[in-house]
Coordinates of C-alpha atoms in Angstrom, one line a residue:
M260 CA 23.2 -83.5 -72.8
K261 CA 20.1 -81.4 -72.2
D262 CA 19.9 -78.9 -69.4
I263 CA 17.2 -79.3 -66.9
L264 CA 15.0 -76.4 -68.3
S265 CA 15.0 -78.0 -71.7
V266 CA 14.0 -81.4 -70.1
I267 CA 11.2 -79.7 -68.1
A268 CA 9.9 -77.9 -71.2
E269 CA 9.7 -81.1 -73.2
R270 CA 7.8 -82.9 -70.6
T271 CA 5.6 -79.9 -70.3
R272 CA 4.6 -80.0 -73.8
E273 CA 3.7 -83.6 -73.4
R274 CA 1.6 -82.6 -70.5
V275 CA -0.1 -80.0 -72.3
I276 CA -1.0 -82.4 -75.0
E277 CA -2.6 -84.8 -72.3
Q278 CA -4.4 -82.1 -70.9
K279 CA -6.0 -81.1 -74.1
Q280 CA -7.2 -84.7 -74.3
I281 CA -9.1 -84.2 -71.3
K282 CA -10.3 -80.7 -72.2
S283 CA -10.1 -79.3 -75.7
Y284 CA -8.3 -76.1 -76.6
S285 CA -11.5 -74.5 -77.5
E286 CA -13.3 -75.5 -74.5
V287 CA -10.7 -74.3 -72.0
I288 CA -10.7 -70.7 -74.3
R289 CA -14.5 -70.6 -73.9
Q290 CA -14.6 -71.5 -70.2
A291 CA -11.7 -69.0 -69.3
E292 CA -13.4 -66.1 -71.5
A293 CA -16.7 -66.7 -69.7
M294 CA -14.9 -65.9 -66.3
C295 CA -13.8 -62.6 -67.4
T296 CA -16.4 -60.0 -65.9
G297 CA -17.1 -57.0 -67.7
A298 CA -15.1 -55.2 -65.1
E299 CA -12.0 -57.3 -66.2
V300 CA -12.6 -56.6 -69.7
R301 CA -12.9 -52.9 -69.4
L302 CA -9.9 -52.7 -67.1
A303 CA -7.9 -54.5 -69.8
Q304 CA -9.2 -52.3 -72.4
A305 CA -8.3 -49.3 -70.3
M306 CA -4.5 -50.5 -69.9
E307 CA -4.3 -50.7 -73.5
A308 CA -5.4 -47.1 -73.9
T309 CA -3.0 -44.2 -73.5
C310 CA -3.6 -42.3 -70.3
D311 CA -1.7 -40.5 -67.4
Q312 CA -2.1 -43.4 -65.0
E313 CA -3.2 -46.9 -66.0
P314 CA -5.3 -49.1 -63.8
L315 CA -3.4 -52.1 -62.4
F316 CA -4.4 -55.9 -62.2
P317 CA -4.1 -57.2 -58.8
F318 CA -0.7 -58.9 -58.9
Q319 CA 0.8 -55.8 -60.5
E320 CA -0.9 -53.6 -58.0
A321 CA 0.7 -55.8 -55.1
L322 CA 4.2 -55.2 -56.5
S323 CA 3.8 -51.4 -56.8
R324 CA 4.2 -50.5 -53.2
E325 CA 6.6 -48.1 -51.8
E326 CA 8.2 -50.8 -49.6
M327 CA 9.6 -54.2 -50.8
S328 CA 6.9 -56.5 -51.8
F329 CA 7.2 -60.3 -50.8
I330 CA 6.1 -62.9 -53.2
C331 CA 5.9 -66.2 -50.9
E332 CA 6.2 -69.4 -52.8
V333 CA 4.4 -72.6 -52.2
K334 CA 6.3 -75.5 -53.5
K335 CA 6.9 -79.1 -52.3
A336 CA 10.2 -79.7 -54.0
S337 CA 12.7 -78.4 -56.6
P338 CA 15.1 -79.9 -58.9
S339 CA 18.1 -78.7 -57.3
K340 CA 17.1 -79.4 -53.5
G341 CA 14.6 -82.5 -53.6
V342 CA 11.6 -82.5 -51.3
L343 CA 11.4 -79.4 -49.1
D344 CA 8.4 -80.5 -47.0
E345 CA 7.4 -83.9 -47.0
T346 CA 3.9 -83.3 -45.3
F347 CA 3.2 -80.1 -47.3
P348 CA 0.1 -78.7 -45.7
Y349 CA 0.0 -76.0 -48.8
V350 CA -3.3 -74.2 -47.8
K351 CA -2.0 -73.8 -44.3
I352 CA 1.2 -72.5 -45.7
A353 CA -0.5 -70.1 -48.0
A354 CA -2.8 -68.9 -45.0
E355 CA 0.3 -68.4 -43.1
Y356 CA 1.9 -66.2 -45.8
E357 CA -1.2 -64.2 -46.0
A358 CA -1.3 -63.6 -42.1
A359 CA 2.3 -62.7 -42.3
G360 CA 1.9 -59.7 -44.8
A361 CA 2.9 -61.2 -47.9
A362 CA 2.2 -59.1 -51.1
A363 CA 1.4 -62.2 -53.3
I364 CA 1.6 -65.8 -53.3
S365 CA 3.5 -68.3 -55.8
V366 CA 2.2 -71.6 -56.3
L367 CA 4.2 -74.2 -58.2
T368 CA 1.9 -76.4 -60.6
E369 CA 4.7 -78.2 -62.3
P370 CA 3.8 -82.0 -61.3
Y371 CA 7.4 -83.8 -62.1
W372 CA 10.3 -82.0 -60.8
F373 CA 8.4 -79.6 -58.3
L374 CA 5.7 -82.0 -57.2
G375 CA 3.2 -79.3 -58.0
S376 CA -0.6 -79.2 -59.1
G377 CA -3.0 -76.7 -60.2
Q378 CA -5.4 -78.3 -57.7
Y379 CA -3.2 -77.0 -54.8
L380 CA -3.8 -73.4 -56.6
K381 CA -7.4 -73.9 -56.8
E382 CA -7.8 -75.0 -53.1
I383 CA -5.5 -72.1 -52.0
R384 CA -7.5 -69.7 -54.3
E385 CA -10.4 -70.5 -52.2
I386 CA -9.0 -69.7 -48.8
V387 CA -6.6 -66.5 -49.4
K388 CA -7.4 -63.0 -50.9
L389 CA -3.8 -62.2 -51.8
P390 CA -3.1 -62.3 -55.8
I391 CA -1.6 -65.5 -56.8
L392 CA 1.1 -66.3 -59.3
R393 CA 0.9 -69.8 -61.0
K394 CA 4.4 -70.8 -61.4
D395 CA 4.9 -73.4 -64.2
F396 CA 6.7 -73.4 -67.7
T397 CA 4.3 -71.9 -70.2
V398 CA 5.3 -73.4 -73.5
D399 CA 1.7 -73.1 -75.0
P400 CA -1.3 -70.6 -75.0
Y401 CA -3.5 -73.4 -73.6
Q402 CA -1.9 -73.0 -70.3
I403 CA -2.7 -69.2 -69.9
Y404 CA -6.3 -70.0 -70.5
E405 CA -6.0 -73.0 -68.0
S406 CA -4.3 -70.5 -65.4
K407 CA -7.5 -68.3 -65.5
L408 CA -9.6 -71.4 -64.7
L409 CA -7.4 -72.4 -61.9
G410 CA -8.1 -69.0 -60.2
A411 CA -4.6 -67.4 -60.8
D412 CA -3.9 -63.7 -61.2
A413 CA -0.7 -64.0 -62.9
I414 CA 1.5 -66.2 -65.0
L415 CA 5.1 -67.0 -65.3
L416 CA 6.6 -66.4 -68.8
I417 CA 10.2 -67.7 -69.2
C418 CA 12.3 -65.9 -71.8
A419 CA 14.4 -68.7 -72.1
L420 CA 11.6 -70.9 -73.4
M421 CA 10.3 -68.6 -76.2
E422 CA 11.2 -66.3 -79.1
E423 CA 9.8 -62.7 -78.9
P424 CA 6.9 -63.0 -81.2
F425 CA 5.5 -65.9 -78.9
L426 CA 6.3 -63.8 -75.7
K427 CA 4.3 -61.0 -77.1
E428 CA 1.4 -63.2 -78.0
C429 CA 1.0 -64.6 -74.7
L430 CA 1.3 -61.1 -72.8
Q431 CA -1.5 -60.2 -75.0
I432 CA -3.5 -63.2 -74.2
A433 CA -2.9 -62.7 -70.6
K434 CA -3.8 -59.0 -70.6
Q435 CA -7.3 -60.0 -72.4
L436 CA -7.9 -62.4 -69.4
G437 CA -7.1 -60.1 -66.8
L438 CA -4.0 -61.7 -65.8
S439 CA -0.7 -60.0 -65.0
A440 CA 2.5 -61.8 -66.4
L441 CA 6.0 -62.3 -64.6
V442 CA 8.4 -62.3 -67.5
E443 CA 11.6 -64.0 -66.3
A444 CA 14.9 -63.3 -67.6
H445 CA 18.4 -64.6 -66.8
T446 CA 20.8 -62.9 -69.4
E447 CA 21.2 -59.5 -70.8
T448 CA 19.6 -60.6 -74.1
E449 CA 16.6 -62.2 -72.3
A450 CA 16.1 -58.8 -70.3
E451 CA 16.2 -56.9 -73.5
M452 CA 13.8 -59.1 -75.0
A453 CA 11.4 -58.8 -72.2
V454 CA 11.4 -55.2 -72.3
N455 CA 10.9 -55.0 -76.2
A456 CA 8.0 -57.3 -76.0
G457 CA 6.3 -55.0 -73.6
A458 CA 6.6 -56.8 -70.1
E459 CA 5.3 -54.6 -67.2
I460 CA 7.0 -56.9 -64.6
I461 CA 10.1 -58.5 -65.2
G462 CA 11.5 -61.2 -62.8
V463 CA 15.2 -62.1 -62.9
N464 CA 16.2 -65.5 -61.9
N465 CA 19.5 -65.5 -59.9
R466 CA 19.7 -69.2 -60.3
N467 CA 21.3 -70.4 -63.4
L468 CA 19.1 -73.2 -64.6
K469 CA 21.8 -74.8 -66.3
T470 CA 24.4 -75.3 -63.5
F471 CA 21.8 -74.3 -60.4
E472 CA 24.6 -71.6 -59.4
V473 CA 23.1 -68.7 -57.6
D474 CA 24.3 -65.2 -57.8
L475 CA 22.3 -62.2 -56.7
E476 CA 24.7 -59.9 -58.6
T477 CA 22.4 -61.1 -61.6
S478 CA 19.5 -59.1 -60.6
I479 CA 21.6 -55.9 -59.7
R480 CA 23.4 -56.3 -63.1
L481 CA 20.2 -56.6 -65.2
R482 CA 18.3 -53.9 -63.3
K483 CA 20.2 -51.5 -65.1
L484 CA 18.6 -52.8 -68.6
V485 CA 15.2 -52.3 -67.4
P486 CA 13.3 -49.0 -67.2
D487 CA 12.2 -47.7 -64.0
S488 CA 8.6 -47.8 -65.2
I489 CA 8.7 -51.7 -65.3
L490 CA 8.4 -53.4 -62.1
F491 CA 11.2 -55.7 -61.3
V492 CA 11.4 -58.7 -59.1
S493 CA 14.4 -60.7 -58.0
E494 CA 13.9 -64.4 -57.6
S495 CA 15.7 -67.3 -56.1
G496 CA 18.6 -67.9 -53.5
I497 CA 17.6 -64.9 -51.4
K498 CA 18.0 -65.7 -47.8
T499 CA 18.8 -62.6 -45.6
A500 CA 17.6 -59.2 -44.6
A501 CA 20.8 -57.8 -45.7
E502 CA 20.4 -59.1 -49.3
I503 CA 17.0 -57.8 -49.5
K504 CA 18.2 -54.3 -48.4
R505 CA 20.7 -54.4 -50.9
L506 CA 18.4 -55.4 -53.7
K507 CA 15.9 -52.8 -52.5
S508 CA 19.1 -50.0 -52.9
H509 CA 19.3 -51.1 -56.7
S510 CA 15.4 -50.2 -57.1
V511 CA 14.2 -53.8 -56.8
N512 CA 10.4 -53.7 -56.3
G513 CA 9.7 -57.4 -55.1
V514 CA 11.5 -60.5 -54.2
L515 CA 10.0 -64.1 -54.6
I516 CA 11.2 -66.2 -51.9
G517 CA 10.7 -70.0 -51.9
E518 CA 13.1 -72.3 -50.1
T519 CA 13.9 -70.0 -47.1
L520 CA 10.4 -69.8 -46.4
M521 CA 9.5 -73.2 -47.2
R522 CA 12.2 -74.8 -44.8
S523 CA 11.3 -72.5 -42.0
S524 CA 8.9 -73.9 -39.1
D525 CA 7.7 -70.4 -38.3
K526 CA 7.1 -68.6 -41.5
K527 CA 5.7 -65.3 -40.0
R528 CA 8.8 -65.0 -37.8
M529 CA 11.1 -65.7 -40.9
L530 CA 9.3 -63.2 -43.1
S531 CA 9.6 -60.4 -40.2
E532 CA 13.3 -61.2 -40.1
L533 CA 13.7 -60.9 -44.0
R534 CA 11.9 -57.6 -43.7
G535 CA 14.5 -56.6 -41.2
E536 CA 12.1 -56.6 -38.3
S537 CA 13.0 -57.8 -34.9
G538 CA 10.3 -60.5 -34.9
E539 CA 8.9 -59.6 -31.4
E540 CA 5.2 -59.1 -31.1

């Protein structure tokens, strides 16, 4: 029996084939490259050059703060929890995150299990100034160029879905387009693969995508395998300020919060609580 990640990846490959019928690979590349400004090209070149302090793309810069950075997620549903918000005013939610002091926003665009859409990201991009992570299941370089067209600042690359050469290829394409990449790992082998491939931001998913069990110790354990020079994000299952404080004590740079915020009717107050603040004005 296939695990859910394999099933989603298989359907995503079919979805990419369908998208290529709507807009060809060559056309999406042409449009994405045309969006790259001269400044972005120079920034990408500077990042590849050896220098004392490399310039950072917006998403990476947002995670480089001294304090814990919060990536707040906009998602309607998940395979493990079902629909999180029936009404799902996604633009309003993103604006609330920005007002609450989020460092970045994650937007689910996978349409079948997470009920996401690229249109959500496009509309959110028009409203918020924060860096946006397109959260989807990258199985084809086409999706990276597509992410640029949607207005994303960063993409998700899941180690479990790719071999190291393909991961390196995706990282290179992203950098050329001025996009950051959050490289997701769940095991020691995947964390080592991410480091070897040259990832600048590694995210560890605390949820086992085969069993859906969540264990924060996964982030703490794998942090030891990742050099301090690489930004480290803990993802999934984070619900309390105490958990975030513990992650911070283990040199975690950022946390990606989805369900906890999506289920909250007062997202600003919830984000304050997760920071360990009183929530009082």
